[in-house]
Amino acid sequence: MATRKQREYLTLLDNSRLAACTAVDVYNRIFHDYRDETSLIMLSNAWELLAKAILVKKKKSILAGTDPNYTITGEVAVNRLRTNNFLESNQEQLVQQIISLRNIATHHILPKVPVEIMHHLLFFGCKFYREK
């Protein structure tokens, strides 16, 4: 792998790990008024960066068109992982659910998500993340 691509891969991977740790840290805090939203945003970011890191390592493009300043969205990156058999269908579906809730939290008001569903999303989101 070329040096520039290696640096890009490692930077994406490092930032992905930081975002995943932040998602867990925020969710485990006792008092945090924006806990669910922040955790979903950070876990979604972690998955997007991980997906892009894997694609860069596998020499797949992450650019959205010809402008090098714009990359594909998290949804597209995760879908490409599934298309290239880096993720199983159930894993992709779970990550896409996390990303969908993140989009709602970012662009509108996230309705109250039952604690059991948040636990499920975060547990399996982190479990699948660690497997990659």
Tab-separated table of N, CA, C and O in Angstrom:
chain	number	residue	atom	x	y	z
A	1	MET	N	0.855	-1.175	0.000
A	1	MET	CA	0.000	0.000	0.000
A	1	MET	C	0.898	1.234	0.000
A	1	MET	O	1.877	1.292	0.725
A	2	ALA	N	0.555	2.195	-0.804
A	2	ALA	CA	1.334	3.419	-0.880
A	2	ALA	C	1.327	4.121	0.474
A	2	ALA	O	0.401	3.981	1.257
A	3	THR	N	2.360	4.889	0.720
A	3	THR	CA	2.512	5.554	2.013
A	3	THR	C	1.333	6.476	2.317
A	3	THR	O	0.809	6.475	3.423
A	4	ARG	N	0.891	7.272	1.337
A	4	ARG	CA	-0.225	8.194	1.561
A	4	ARG	C	-1.490	7.427	1.901
A	4	ARG	O	-2.227	7.786	2.820
A	5	LYS	N	-1.756	6.350	1.177
A	5	LYS	CA	-2.948	5.531	1.448
A	5	LYS	C	-2.832	4.854	2.809
A	5	LYS	O	-3.821	4.705	3.514
A	6	GLN	N	-1.632	4.436	3.182
A	6	GLN	CA	-1.411	3.818	4.487
A	6	GLN	C	-1.710	4.822	5.599
A	6	GLN	O	-2.360	4.491	6.583
A	7	ARG	N	-1.239	6.065	5.420
A	7	ARG	CA	-1.525	7.117	6.411
A	7	ARG	C	-3.015	7.397	6.486
A	7	ARG	O	-3.568	7.570	7.572
A	8	GLU	N	-3.668	7.457	5.332
A	8	GLU	CA	-5.115	7.717	5.304
A	8	GLU	C	-5.857	6.595	6.021
A	8	GLU	O	-6.746	6.853	6.838
A	9	TYR	N	-5.480	5.359	5.747
A	9	TYR	CA	-6.095	4.203	6.398
A	9	TYR	C	-5.921	4.276	7.915
A	9	TYR	O	-6.871	4.119	8.672
A	10	LEU	N	-4.694	4.531	8.373
A	10	LEU	CA	-4.418	4.572	9.808
A	10	LEU	C	-5.125	5.743	10.497
A	10	LEU	O	-5.624	5.595	11.612
A	11	THR	N	-5.186	6.880	9.838
A	11	THR	CA	-5.883	8.034	10.408
A	11	THR	C	-7.372	7.742	10.538
A	11	THR	O	-7.982	8.030	11.578
A	12	LEU	N	-7.974	7.187	9.496
A	12	LEU	CA	-9.392	6.824	9.555
A	12	LEU	C	-9.639	5.812	10.672
A	12	LEU	O	-10.595	5.933	11.438
A	13	LEU	N	-8.774	4.827	10.773
A	13	LEU	CA	-8.921	3.788	11.788
A	13	LEU	C	-8.762	4.356	13.200
A	13	LEU	O	-9.575	4.045	14.087
A	14	ASP	N	-7.773	5.186	13.413
A	14	ASP	CA	-7.564	5.795	14.739
A	14	ASP	C	-8.754	6.656	15.144
A	14	ASP	O	-9.231	6.578	16.280
A	15	ASN	N	-9.231	7.485	14.218
A	15	ASN	CA	-10.377	8.337	14.528
A	15	ASN	C	-11.639	7.510	14.755
A	15	ASN	O	-12.477	7.861	15.589
A	16	SER	N	-11.756	6.415	14.044
A	16	SER	CA	-12.892	5.515	14.235
A	16	SER	C	-12.881	4.926	15.641
A	16	SER	O	-13.914	4.875	16.319
A	17	ARG	N	-11.718	4.495	16.072
A	17	ARG	CA	-11.599	3.935	17.432
A	17	ARG	C	-11.936	4.970	18.499
A	17	ARG	O	-12.612	4.667	19.487
A	18	LEU	N	-11.463	6.190	18.310
A	18	LEU	CA	-11.773	7.259	19.262
A	18	LEU	C	-13.274	7.525	19.326
A	18	LEU	O	-13.837	7.710	20.410
A	19	ALA	N	-13.922	7.537	18.183
A	19	ALA	CA	-15.373	7.770	18.150
A	19	ALA	C	-16.128	6.626	18.826
A	19	ALA	O	-17.095	6.872	19.565
A	20	ALA	N	-15.690	5.391	18.612
A	20	ALA	CA	-16.350	4.240	19.245
A	20	ALA	C	-16.188	4.305	20.763
A	20	ALA	O	-17.153	4.077	21.506
A	21	CYS	N	-15.005	4.618	21.225
A	21	CYS	CA	-14.779	4.737	22.676
A	21	CYS	C	-15.604	5.869	23.269
A	21	CYS	O	-16.155	5.737	24.363
A	22	THR	N	-15.716	6.970	22.551
A	22	THR	CA	-16.515	8.096	23.023
A	22	THR	C	-17.985	7.717	23.105
A	22	THR	O	-18.678	8.096	24.059
A	23	ALA	N	-18.480	6.964	22.126
A	23	ALA	CA	-19.881	6.529	22.139
A	23	ALA	C	-20.179	5.713	23.388
A	23	ALA	O	-21.187	5.933	24.073
A	24	VAL	N	-19.301	4.783	23.718
A	24	VAL	CA	-19.495	3.942	24.903
A	24	VAL	C	-19.360	4.778	26.170
A	24	VAL	O	-20.167	4.655	27.101
A	25	ASP	N	-18.353	5.644	26.205
A	25	ASP	CA	-18.122	6.486	27.381
A	25	ASP	C	-19.333	7.374	27.669
A	25	ASP	O	-19.795	7.458	28.812
A	26	VAL	N	-19.864	8.003	26.650
A	26	VAL	CA	-21.017	8.888	26.838
A	26	VAL	C	-22.238	8.090	27.287
A	26	VAL	O	-22.966	8.512	28.186
A	27	TYR	N	-22.461	6.933	26.687
A	27	TYR	CA	-23.644	6.149	27.055
A	27	TYR	C	-23.557	5.644	28.495
A	27	TYR	O	-24.570	5.509	29.171
A	28	ASN	N	-22.361	5.388	28.984
A	28	ASN	CA	-22.193	4.865	30.339
A	28	ASN	C	-22.216	5.947	31.423
A	28	ASN	O	-22.196	5.612	32.603
A	29	ARG	N	-22.275	7.186	31.042
A	29	ARG	CA	-22.351	8.267	32.029
A	29	ARG	C	-23.711	8.248	32.719
A	29	ARG	O	-24.732	7.963	32.104
A	30	ILE	N	-23.702	8.583	33.972
A	30	ILE	CA	-24.949	8.565	34.750
A	30	ILE	C	-25.864	9.709	34.337
A	30	ILE	O	-27.036	9.509	34.075
A	31	PHE	N	-25.318	10.905	34.286
A	31	PHE	CA	-26.116	12.072	33.947
A	31	PHE	C	-25.625	12.671	32.636
A	31	PHE	O	-24.505	13.179	32.566
A	32	HIS	N	-26.438	12.587	31.643
A	32	HIS	CA	-26.124	13.190	30.350
A	32	HIS	C	-27.442	13.361	29.623
A	32	HIS	O	-28.040	12.385	29.168
A	33	ASP	N	-27.903	14.605	29.519
A	33	ASP	CA	-29.214	14.875	28.948
A	33	ASP	C	-29.338	14.461	27.482
A	33	ASP	O	-30.433	14.191	27.013
A	34	TYR	N	-28.262	14.426	26.771
A	34	TYR	CA	-28.276	14.134	25.331
A	34	TYR	C	-27.565	12.808	25.055
A	34	TYR	O	-26.960	12.612	24.018
A	35	ARG	N	-27.657	11.887	26.010
A	35	ARG	CA	-26.900	10.640	25.990
A	35	ARG	C	-27.195	9.776	24.774
A	35	ARG	O	-26.272	9.349	24.064
A	36	ASP	N	-28.455	9.473	24.517
A	36	ASP	CA	-28.803	8.600	23.393
A	36	ASP	C	-28.354	9.204	22.064
A	36	ASP	O	-27.750	8.521	21.232
A	37	GLU	N	-28.667	10.479	21.881
A	37	GLU	CA	-28.322	11.146	20.630
A	37	GLU	C	-26.812	11.177	20.409
A	37	GLU	O	-26.324	10.841	19.332
A	38	THR	N	-26.073	11.547	21.449
A	38	THR	CA	-24.610	11.632	21.334
A	38	THR	C	-23.997	10.265	21.061
A	38	THR	O	-23.103	10.130	20.214
A	39	SER	N	-24.496	9.252	21.746
A	39	SER	CA	-23.976	7.898	21.541
A	39	SER	C	-24.238	7.419	20.119
A	39	SER	O	-23.358	6.816	19.487
A	40	LEU	N	-25.427	7.674	19.608
A	40	LEU	CA	-25.756	7.275	18.232
A	40	LEU	C	-24.908	8.033	17.216
A	40	LEU	O	-24.417	7.444	16.242
A	41	ILE	N	-24.722	9.318	17.445
A	41	ILE	CA	-23.900	10.118	16.529
A	41	ILE	C	-22.461	9.601	16.515
A	41	ILE	O	-21.865	9.409	15.444
A	42	MET	N	-21.901	9.335	17.693
A	42	MET	CA	-20.511	8.893	17.758
A	42	MET	C	-20.326	7.465	17.234
A	42	MET	O	-19.343	7.169	16.550
A	43	LEU	N	-21.280	6.569	17.531
A	43	LEU	CA	-21.164	5.201	17.023
A	43	LEU	C	-21.344	5.169	15.508
A	43	LEU	O	-20.647	4.426	14.807
A	44	SER	N	-22.238	5.990	15.001
A	44	SER	CA	-22.405	6.099	13.555
A	44	SER	C	-21.127	6.621	12.906
A	44	SER	O	-20.674	6.104	11.877
A	45	ASN	N	-20.522	7.638	13.518
A	45	ASN	CA	-19.267	8.181	13.017
A	45	ASN	C	-18.163	7.126	13.039
A	45	ASN	O	-17.373	7.009	12.096
A	46	ALA	N	-18.126	6.339	14.112
A	46	ALA	CA	-17.120	5.274	14.223
A	46	ALA	C	-17.275	4.276	13.082
A	46	ALA	O	-16.288	3.870	12.460
A	47	TRP	N	-18.503	3.878	12.809
A	47	TRP	CA	-18.744	2.914	11.736
A	47	TRP	C	-18.428	3.499	10.366
A	47	TRP	O	-17.878	2.811	9.503
A	48	GLU	N	-18.780	4.760	10.158
A	48	GLU	CA	-18.488	5.388	8.871
A	48	GLU	C	-16.982	5.428	8.629
A	48	GLU	O	-16.497	5.065	7.550
A	49	LEU	N	-16.229	5.840	9.633
A	49	LEU	CA	-14.775	5.911	9.487
A	49	LEU	C	-14.144	4.529	9.347
A	49	LEU	O	-13.209	4.339	8.564
A	50	LEU	N	-14.661	3.552	10.092
A	50	LEU	CA	-14.155	2.179	9.959
A	50	LEU	C	-14.421	1.643	8.558
A	50	LEU	O	-13.532	1.038	7.939
A	51	ALA	N	-15.639	1.873	8.059
A	51	ALA	CA	-15.975	1.402	6.708
A	51	ALA	C	-15.051	2.028	5.669
A	51	ALA	O	-14.536	1.341	4.785
A	52	LYS	N	-14.813	3.317	5.800
A	52	LYS	CA	-13.923	3.994	4.853
A	52	LYS	C	-12.491	3.498	4.994
A	52	LYS	O	-11.786	3.333	3.990
A	53	ALA	N	-12.046	3.231	6.217
A	53	ALA	CA	-10.695	2.696	6.422
A	53	ALA	C	-10.543	1.339	5.744
A	53	ALA	O	-9.538	1.081	5.077
A	54	ILE	N	-11.535	0.479	5.917
A	54	ILE	CA	-11.482	-0.844	5.283
A	54	ILE	C	-11.467	-0.706	3.767
A	54	ILE	O	-10.688	-1.384	3.084
A	55	LEU	N	-12.312	0.176	3.236
A	55	LEU	CA	-12.346	0.368	1.782
A	55	LEU	C	-11.017	0.901	1.258
A	55	LEU	O	-10.531	0.446	0.219
A	56	VAL	N	-10.399	1.837	1.977
A	56	VAL	CA	-9.095	2.367	1.560
A	56	VAL	C	-8.054	1.254	1.592
A	56	VAL	O	-7.260	1.105	0.660
A	57	LYS	N	-8.070	0.457	2.646
A	57	LYS	CA	-7.100	-0.639	2.755
A	57	LYS	C	-7.267	-1.647	1.620
A	57	LYS	O	-6.282	-2.196	1.115
A	58	LYS	N	-8.519	-1.871	1.209
A	58	LYS	CA	-8.803	-2.820	0.124
A	58	LYS	C	-8.720	-2.164	-1.251
A	58	LYS	O	-9.143	-2.740	-2.250
A	59	LYS	N	-8.196	-0.916	-1.269
A	59	LYS	CA	-7.980	-0.170	-2.517
A	59	LYS	C	-9.273	0.123	-3.269
A	59	LYS	O	-9.313	0.121	-4.490
A	60	LYS	N	-10.335	0.393	-2.507
A	60	LYS	CA	-11.616	0.812	-3.074
A	60	LYS	C	-11.736	2.320	-2.868
A	60	LYS	O	-11.282	2.860	-1.868
A	61	SER	N	-12.371	2.991	-3.797
A	61	SER	CA	-12.511	4.439	-3.705
A	61	SER	C	-13.547	4.828	-2.653
A	61	SER	O	-14.590	4.192	-2.521
A	62	ILE	N	-13.239	5.885	-1.923
A	62	ILE	CA	-14.209	6.432	-0.971
A	62	ILE	C	-14.629	7.832	-1.409
A	62	ILE	O	-15.333	8.519	-0.679
A	63	LEU	N	-14.207	8.254	-2.583
A	63	LEU	CA	-14.554	9.575	-3.082
A	63	LEU	C	-15.965	9.582	-3.642
A	63	LEU	O	-16.401	8.622	-4.276
A	64	ALA	N	-16.651	10.689	-3.421
A	64	ALA	CA	-18.005	10.871	-3.962
A	64	ALA	C	-17.873	11.747	-5.200
A	64	ALA	O	-18.071	12.958	-5.151
A	65	GLY	N	-17.509	11.155	-6.301
A	65	GLY	CA	-17.308	11.911	-7.537
A	65	GLY	C	-15.848	12.224	-7.752
A	65	GLY	O	-14.955	11.529	-7.276
A	66	THR	N	-15.614	13.339	-8.445
A	66	THR	CA	-14.239	13.672	-8.818
A	66	THR	C	-13.572	14.642	-7.844
A	66	THR	O	-12.359	14.796	-7.883
A	67	ASP	N	-14.331	15.286	-6.988
A	67	ASP	CA	-13.763	16.233	-6.031
A	67	ASP	C	-13.140	15.474	-4.857
A	67	ASP	O	-13.847	14.773	-4.135
A	68	PRO	N	-11.830	15.610	-4.640
A	68	PRO	CA	-11.177	14.857	-3.556
A	68	PRO	C	-11.557	15.333	-2.152
A	68	PRO	O	-11.178	14.708	-1.170
A	69	ASN	N	-12.328	16.419	-2.057
A	69	ASN	CA	-12.742	16.926	-0.752
A	69	ASN	C	-14.046	16.294	-0.254
A	69	ASN	O	-14.449	16.564	0.874
A	70	TYR	N	-14.706	15.519	-1.093
A	70	TYR	CA	-15.971	14.914	-0.711
A	70	TYR	C	-15.883	13.391	-0.783
A	70	TYR	O	-15.466	12.838	-1.798
A	71	THR	N	-16.269	12.762	0.306
A	71	THR	CA	-16.256	11.298	0.331
A	71	THR	C	-17.693	10.783	0.426
A	71	THR	O	-18.626	11.540	0.693
A	72	ILE	N	-17.836	9.491	0.231
A	72	ILE	CA	-19.148	8.862	0.280
A	72	ILE	C	-19.746	8.964	1.686
A	72	ILE	O	-19.028	9.157	2.659
A	73	THR	N	-21.044	8.810	1.765
A	73	THR	CA	-21.721	8.873	3.061
A	73	THR	C	-21.495	7.582	3.838
A	73	THR	O	-21.039	6.577	3.286
A	74	GLY	N	-21.845	7.631	5.106
A	74	GLY	CA	-21.740	6.436	5.938
A	74	GLY	C	-22.603	5.300	5.411
A	74	GLY	O	-22.185	4.146	5.407
A	75	GLU	N	-23.822	5.632	4.967
A	75	GLU	CA	-24.715	4.603	4.430
A	75	GLU	C	-24.091	3.895	3.237
A	75	GLU	O	-24.135	2.672	3.144
A	76	VAL	N	-23.507	4.681	2.344
A	76	VAL	CA	-22.892	4.112	1.142
A	76	VAL	C	-21.666	3.285	1.518
A	76	VAL	O	-21.456	2.183	0.992
A	77	ALA	N	-20.850	3.782	2.434
A	77	ALA	CA	-19.639	3.065	2.852
A	77	ALA	C	-19.992	1.714	3.469
A	77	ALA	O	-19.384	0.690	3.129
A	78	VAL	N	-20.989	1.692	4.346
A	78	VAL	CA	-21.407	0.434	4.980
A	78	VAL	C	-22.013	-0.506	3.943
A	78	VAL	O	-21.761	-1.711	3.960
A	79	ASN	N	-22.784	0.054	3.018
A	79	ASN	CA	-23.356	-0.768	1.951
A	79	ASN	C	-22.266	-1.389	1.093
A	79	ASN	O	-22.364	-2.560	0.703
A	80	ARG	N	-21.211	-0.634	0.827
A	80	ARG	CA	-20.089	-1.187	0.038
A	80	ARG	C	-19.367	-2.299	0.799
A	80	ARG	O	-18.877	-3.253	0.184
A	81	LEU	N	-19.306	-2.187	2.124
A	81	LEU	CA	-18.721	-3.279	2.907
A	81	LEU	C	-19.541	-4.545	2.718
A	81	LEU	O	-18.991	-5.639	2.568
A	82	ARG	N	-20.856	-4.406	2.746
A	82	ARG	CA	-21.740	-5.572	2.557
A	82	ARG	C	-21.601	-6.118	1.136
A	82	ARG	O	-21.480	-7.321	0.936
A	83	THR	N	-21.586	-5.242	0.156
A	83	THR	CA	-21.459	-5.648	-1.247
A	83	THR	C	-20.157	-6.405	-1.486
A	83	THR	O	-20.121	-7.352	-2.270
A	84	ASN	N	-19.101	-5.995	-0.794
A	84	ASN	CA	-17.786	-6.643	-0.953
A	84	ASN	C	-17.555	-7.761	0.067
A	84	ASN	O	-16.423	-8.190	0.274
A	85	ASN	N	-18.620	-8.199	0.723
A	85	ASN	CA	-18.586	-9.319	1.677
A	85	ASN	C	-17.684	-9.086	2.893
A	85	ASN	O	-17.120	-10.025	3.436
A	86	PHE	N	-17.570	-7.831	3.329
A	86	PHE	CA	-16.850	-7.538	4.564
A	86	PHE	C	-17.798	-7.525	5.751
A	86	PHE	O	-17.357	-7.570	6.891
A	87	LEU	N	-19.100	-7.402	5.480
A	87	LEU	CA	-20.135	-7.420	6.516
A	87	LEU	C	-21.204	-8.428	6.116
A	87	LEU	O	-21.491	-8.586	4.933
A	88	GLU	N	-21.806	-9.060	7.115
A	88	GLU	CA	-22.953	-9.918	6.857
A	88	GLU	C	-24.200	-9.044	6.797
A	88	GLU	O	-24.208	-7.905	7.265
A	89	SER	N	-25.265	-9.584	6.261
A	89	SER	CA	-26.501	-8.831	6.080
A	89	SER	C	-27.053	-8.292	7.399
A	89	SER	O	-27.443	-7.121	7.490
A	90	ASN	N	-27.079	-9.139	8.434
A	90	ASN	CA	-27.616	-8.681	9.720
A	90	ASN	C	-26.753	-7.580	10.331
A	90	ASN	O	-27.258	-6.680	10.992
A	91	GLN	N	-25.451	-7.634	10.104
A	91	GLN	CA	-24.558	-6.597	10.609
A	91	GLN	C	-24.817	-5.277	9.886
A	91	GLN	O	-24.906	-4.225	10.519
A	92	GLU	N	-24.955	-5.355	8.583
A	92	GLU	CA	-25.228	-4.140	7.809
A	92	GLU	C	-26.559	-3.527	8.232
A	92	GLU	O	-26.658	-2.308	8.412
A	93	GLN	N	-27.575	-4.351	8.419
A	93	GLN	CA	-28.884	-3.831	8.806
A	93	GLN	C	-28.816	-3.108	10.149
A	93	GLN	O	-29.409	-2.039	10.319
A	94	LEU	N	-28.097	-3.669	11.101
A	94	LEU	CA	-27.980	-3.036	12.408
A	94	LEU	C	-27.263	-1.689	12.296
A	94	LEU	O	-27.713	-0.688	12.852
A	95	VAL	N	-26.175	-1.660	11.558
A	95	VAL	CA	-25.419	-0.413	11.404
A	95	VAL	C	-26.259	0.625	10.658
A	95	VAL	O	-26.261	1.803	11.022
A	96	GLN	N	-27.020	0.196	9.661
A	96	GLN	CA	-27.891	1.134	8.939
A	96	GLN	C	-28.973	1.690	9.859
A	96	GLN	O	-29.360	2.852	9.743
A	97	GLN	N	-29.460	0.880	10.814
A	97	GLN	CA	-30.431	1.379	11.793
A	97	GLN	C	-29.794	2.449	12.684
A	97	GLN	O	-30.415	3.471	12.979
A	98	ILE	N	-28.564	2.199	13.105
A	98	ILE	CA	-27.842	3.188	13.919
A	98	ILE	C	-27.674	4.491	13.130
A	98	ILE	O	-27.916	5.582	13.653
A	99	ILE	N	-27.295	4.369	11.867
A	99	ILE	CA	-27.102	5.553	11.031
A	99	ILE	C	-28.427	6.286	10.818
A	99	ILE	O	-28.477	7.520	10.859
A	100	SER	N	-29.505	5.557	10.628
A	100	SER	CA	-30.823	6.192	10.449
A	100	SER	C	-31.227	6.971	11.687
A	100	SER	O	-31.720	8.105	11.591
A	101	LEU	N	-31.025	6.387	12.865
A	101	LEU	CA	-31.349	7.090	14.101
A	101	LEU	C	-30.430	8.290	14.295
A	101	LEU	O	-30.850	9.338	14.788
A	102	ARG	N	-29.196	8.150	13.891
A	102	ARG	CA	-28.255	9.273	13.948
A	102	ARG	C	-28.739	10.409	13.061
A	102	ARG	O	-28.692	11.573	13.441
A	103	ASN	N	-29.226	10.081	11.873
A	103	ASN	CA	-29.733	11.113	10.965
A	103	ASN	C	-30.924	11.843	11.575
A	103	ASN	O	-31.030	13.064	11.466
A	104	ILE	N	-31.812	11.099	12.227
A	104	ILE	CA	-32.953	11.727	12.891
A	104	ILE	C	-32.462	12.629	14.022
A	104	ILE	O	-32.920	13.763	14.166
A	105	ALA	N	-31.521	12.130	14.824
A	105	ALA	CA	-31.001	12.914	15.946
A	105	ALA	C	-30.286	14.175	15.476
A	105	ALA	O	-30.325	15.204	16.145
A	106	THR	N	-29.653	14.105	14.336
A	106	THR	CA	-28.892	15.239	13.823
A	106	THR	C	-29.786	16.264	13.125
A	106	THR	O	-29.578	17.460	13.264
A	107	HIS	N	-30.768	15.797	12.372
A	107	HIS	CA	-31.559	16.690	11.526
A	107	HIS	C	-32.953	16.994	12.054
A	107	HIS	O	-33.668	17.804	11.461
A	108	HIS	N	-33.359	16.334	13.123
A	108	HIS	CA	-34.684	16.566	13.694
A	108	HIS	C	-34.612	16.247	15.186
A	108	HIS	O	-33.559	16.336	15.784
A	109	ILE	N	-35.709	15.830	15.760
A	109	ILE	CA	-35.746	15.486	17.175
A	109	ILE	C	-35.931	13.980	17.294
A	109	ILE	O	-36.906	13.421	16.765
A	110	LEU	N	-35.003	13.339	17.962
A	110	LEU	CA	-35.079	11.893	18.147
A	110	LEU	C	-36.149	11.580	19.180
A	110	LEU	O	-36.068	12.051	20.316
A	111	PRO	N	-37.176	10.796	18.792
A	111	PRO	CA	-38.166	10.401	19.795
A	111	PRO	C	-37.514	9.488	20.831
A	111	PRO	O	-36.445	8.924	20.600
A	112	LYS	N	-38.139	9.342	21.979
A	112	LYS	CA	-37.586	8.500	23.048
A	112	LYS	C	-37.443	7.067	22.537
A	112	LYS	O	-38.408	6.442	22.112
A	113	VAL	N	-36.227	6.580	22.561
A	113	VAL	CA	-35.944	5.205	22.152
A	113	VAL	C	-35.934	4.352	23.416
A	113	VAL	O	-35.213	4.688	24.370
A	114	PRO	N	-36.715	3.264	23.445
A	114	PRO	CA	-36.715	2.417	24.646
A	114	PRO	C	-35.296	1.953	24.993
A	114	PRO	O	-34.481	1.676	24.114
A	115	VAL	N	-35.022	1.894	26.283
A	115	VAL	CA	-33.684	1.558	26.762
A	115	VAL	C	-33.228	0.194	26.242
A	115	VAL	O	-32.043	0.006	25.944
A	116	GLU	N	-34.144	-0.760	26.106
A	116	GLU	CA	-33.777	-2.089	25.599
A	116	GLU	C	-33.274	-2.011	24.163
A	116	GLU	O	-32.336	-2.726	23.788
A	117	ILE	N	-33.881	-1.149	23.364
A	117	ILE	CA	-33.449	-1.002	21.970
A	117	ILE	C	-32.086	-0.307	21.912
A	117	ILE	O	-31.212	-0.709	21.139
A	118	MET	N	-31.895	0.724	22.741
A	118	MET	CA	-30.591	1.393	22.773
A	118	MET	C	-29.501	0.421	23.208
A	118	MET	O	-28.418	0.390	22.613
A	119	HIS	N	-29.785	-0.388	24.222
A	119	HIS	CA	-28.795	-1.374	24.669
A	119	HIS	C	-28.469	-2.350	23.544
A	119	HIS	O	-27.306	-2.693	23.321
A	120	HIS	N	-29.503	-2.818	22.846
A	120	HIS	CA	-29.311	-3.758	21.736
A	120	HIS	C	-28.443	-3.119	20.644
A	120	HIS	O	-27.473	-3.729	20.172
A	121	LEU	N	-28.793	-1.908	20.230
A	121	LEU	CA	-28.045	-1.237	19.170
A	121	LEU	C	-26.594	-0.999	19.559
A	121	LEU	O	-25.680	-1.258	18.771
A	122	LEU	N	-26.389	-0.522	20.771
A	122	LEU	CA	-25.022	-0.238	21.204
A	122	LEU	C	-24.216	-1.514	21.434
A	122	LEU	O	-23.046	-1.599	21.054
A	123	PHE	N	-24.838	-2.519	22.050
A	123	PHE	CA	-24.114	-3.766	22.302
A	123	PHE	C	-23.678	-4.407	20.992
A	123	PHE	O	-22.501	-4.715	20.799
A	124	PHE	N	-24.636	-4.629	20.086
A	124	PHE	CA	-24.280	-5.305	18.843
A	124	PHE	C	-23.485	-4.398	17.903
A	124	PHE	O	-22.623	-4.876	17.155
A	125	GLY	N	-23.741	-3.080	17.959
A	125	GLY	CA	-22.930	-2.155	17.162
A	125	GLY	C	-21.469	-2.230	17.566
A	125	GLY	O	-20.575	-2.265	16.724
A	126	CYS	N	-21.212	-2.290	18.867
A	126	CYS	CA	-19.832	-2.405	19.370
A	126	CYS	C	-19.263	-3.806	19.136
A	126	CYS	O	-18.089	-3.959	18.792
A	127	LYS	N	-20.094	-4.825	19.317
A	127	LYS	CA	-19.642	-6.211	19.101
A	127	LYS	C	-19.202	-6.413	17.652
A	127	LYS	O	-18.113	-6.928	17.385
A	128	PHE	N	-20.041	-5.993	16.716
A	128	PHE	CA	-19.693	-6.127	15.289
A	128	PHE	C	-18.498	-5.262	14.947
A	128	PHE	O	-17.657	-5.647	14.126
A	129	TYR	N	-18.406	-4.100	15.568
A	129	TYR	CA	-17.274	-3.201	15.340
A	129	TYR	C	-15.965	-3.905	15.730
A	129	TYR	O	-14.993	-3.881	14.979
A	130	ARG	N	-15.961	-4.517	16.896
A	130	ARG	CA	-14.746	-5.203	17.370
A	130	ARG	C	-14.345	-6.363	16.461
A	130	ARG	O	-13.166	-6.694	16.349
A	131	GLU	N	-15.334	-6.984	15.822
A	131	GLU	CA	-15.041	-8.110	14.923
A	131	GLU	C	-14.375	-7.667	13.636
A	131	GLU	O	-13.776	-8.480	12.944
A	132	LYS	N	-14.507	-6.414	13.290
A	132	LYS	CA	-13.926	-5.916	12.027
A	132	LYS	C	-12.554	-5.374	12.298
A	132	LYS	O	-11.654	-5.324	11.680
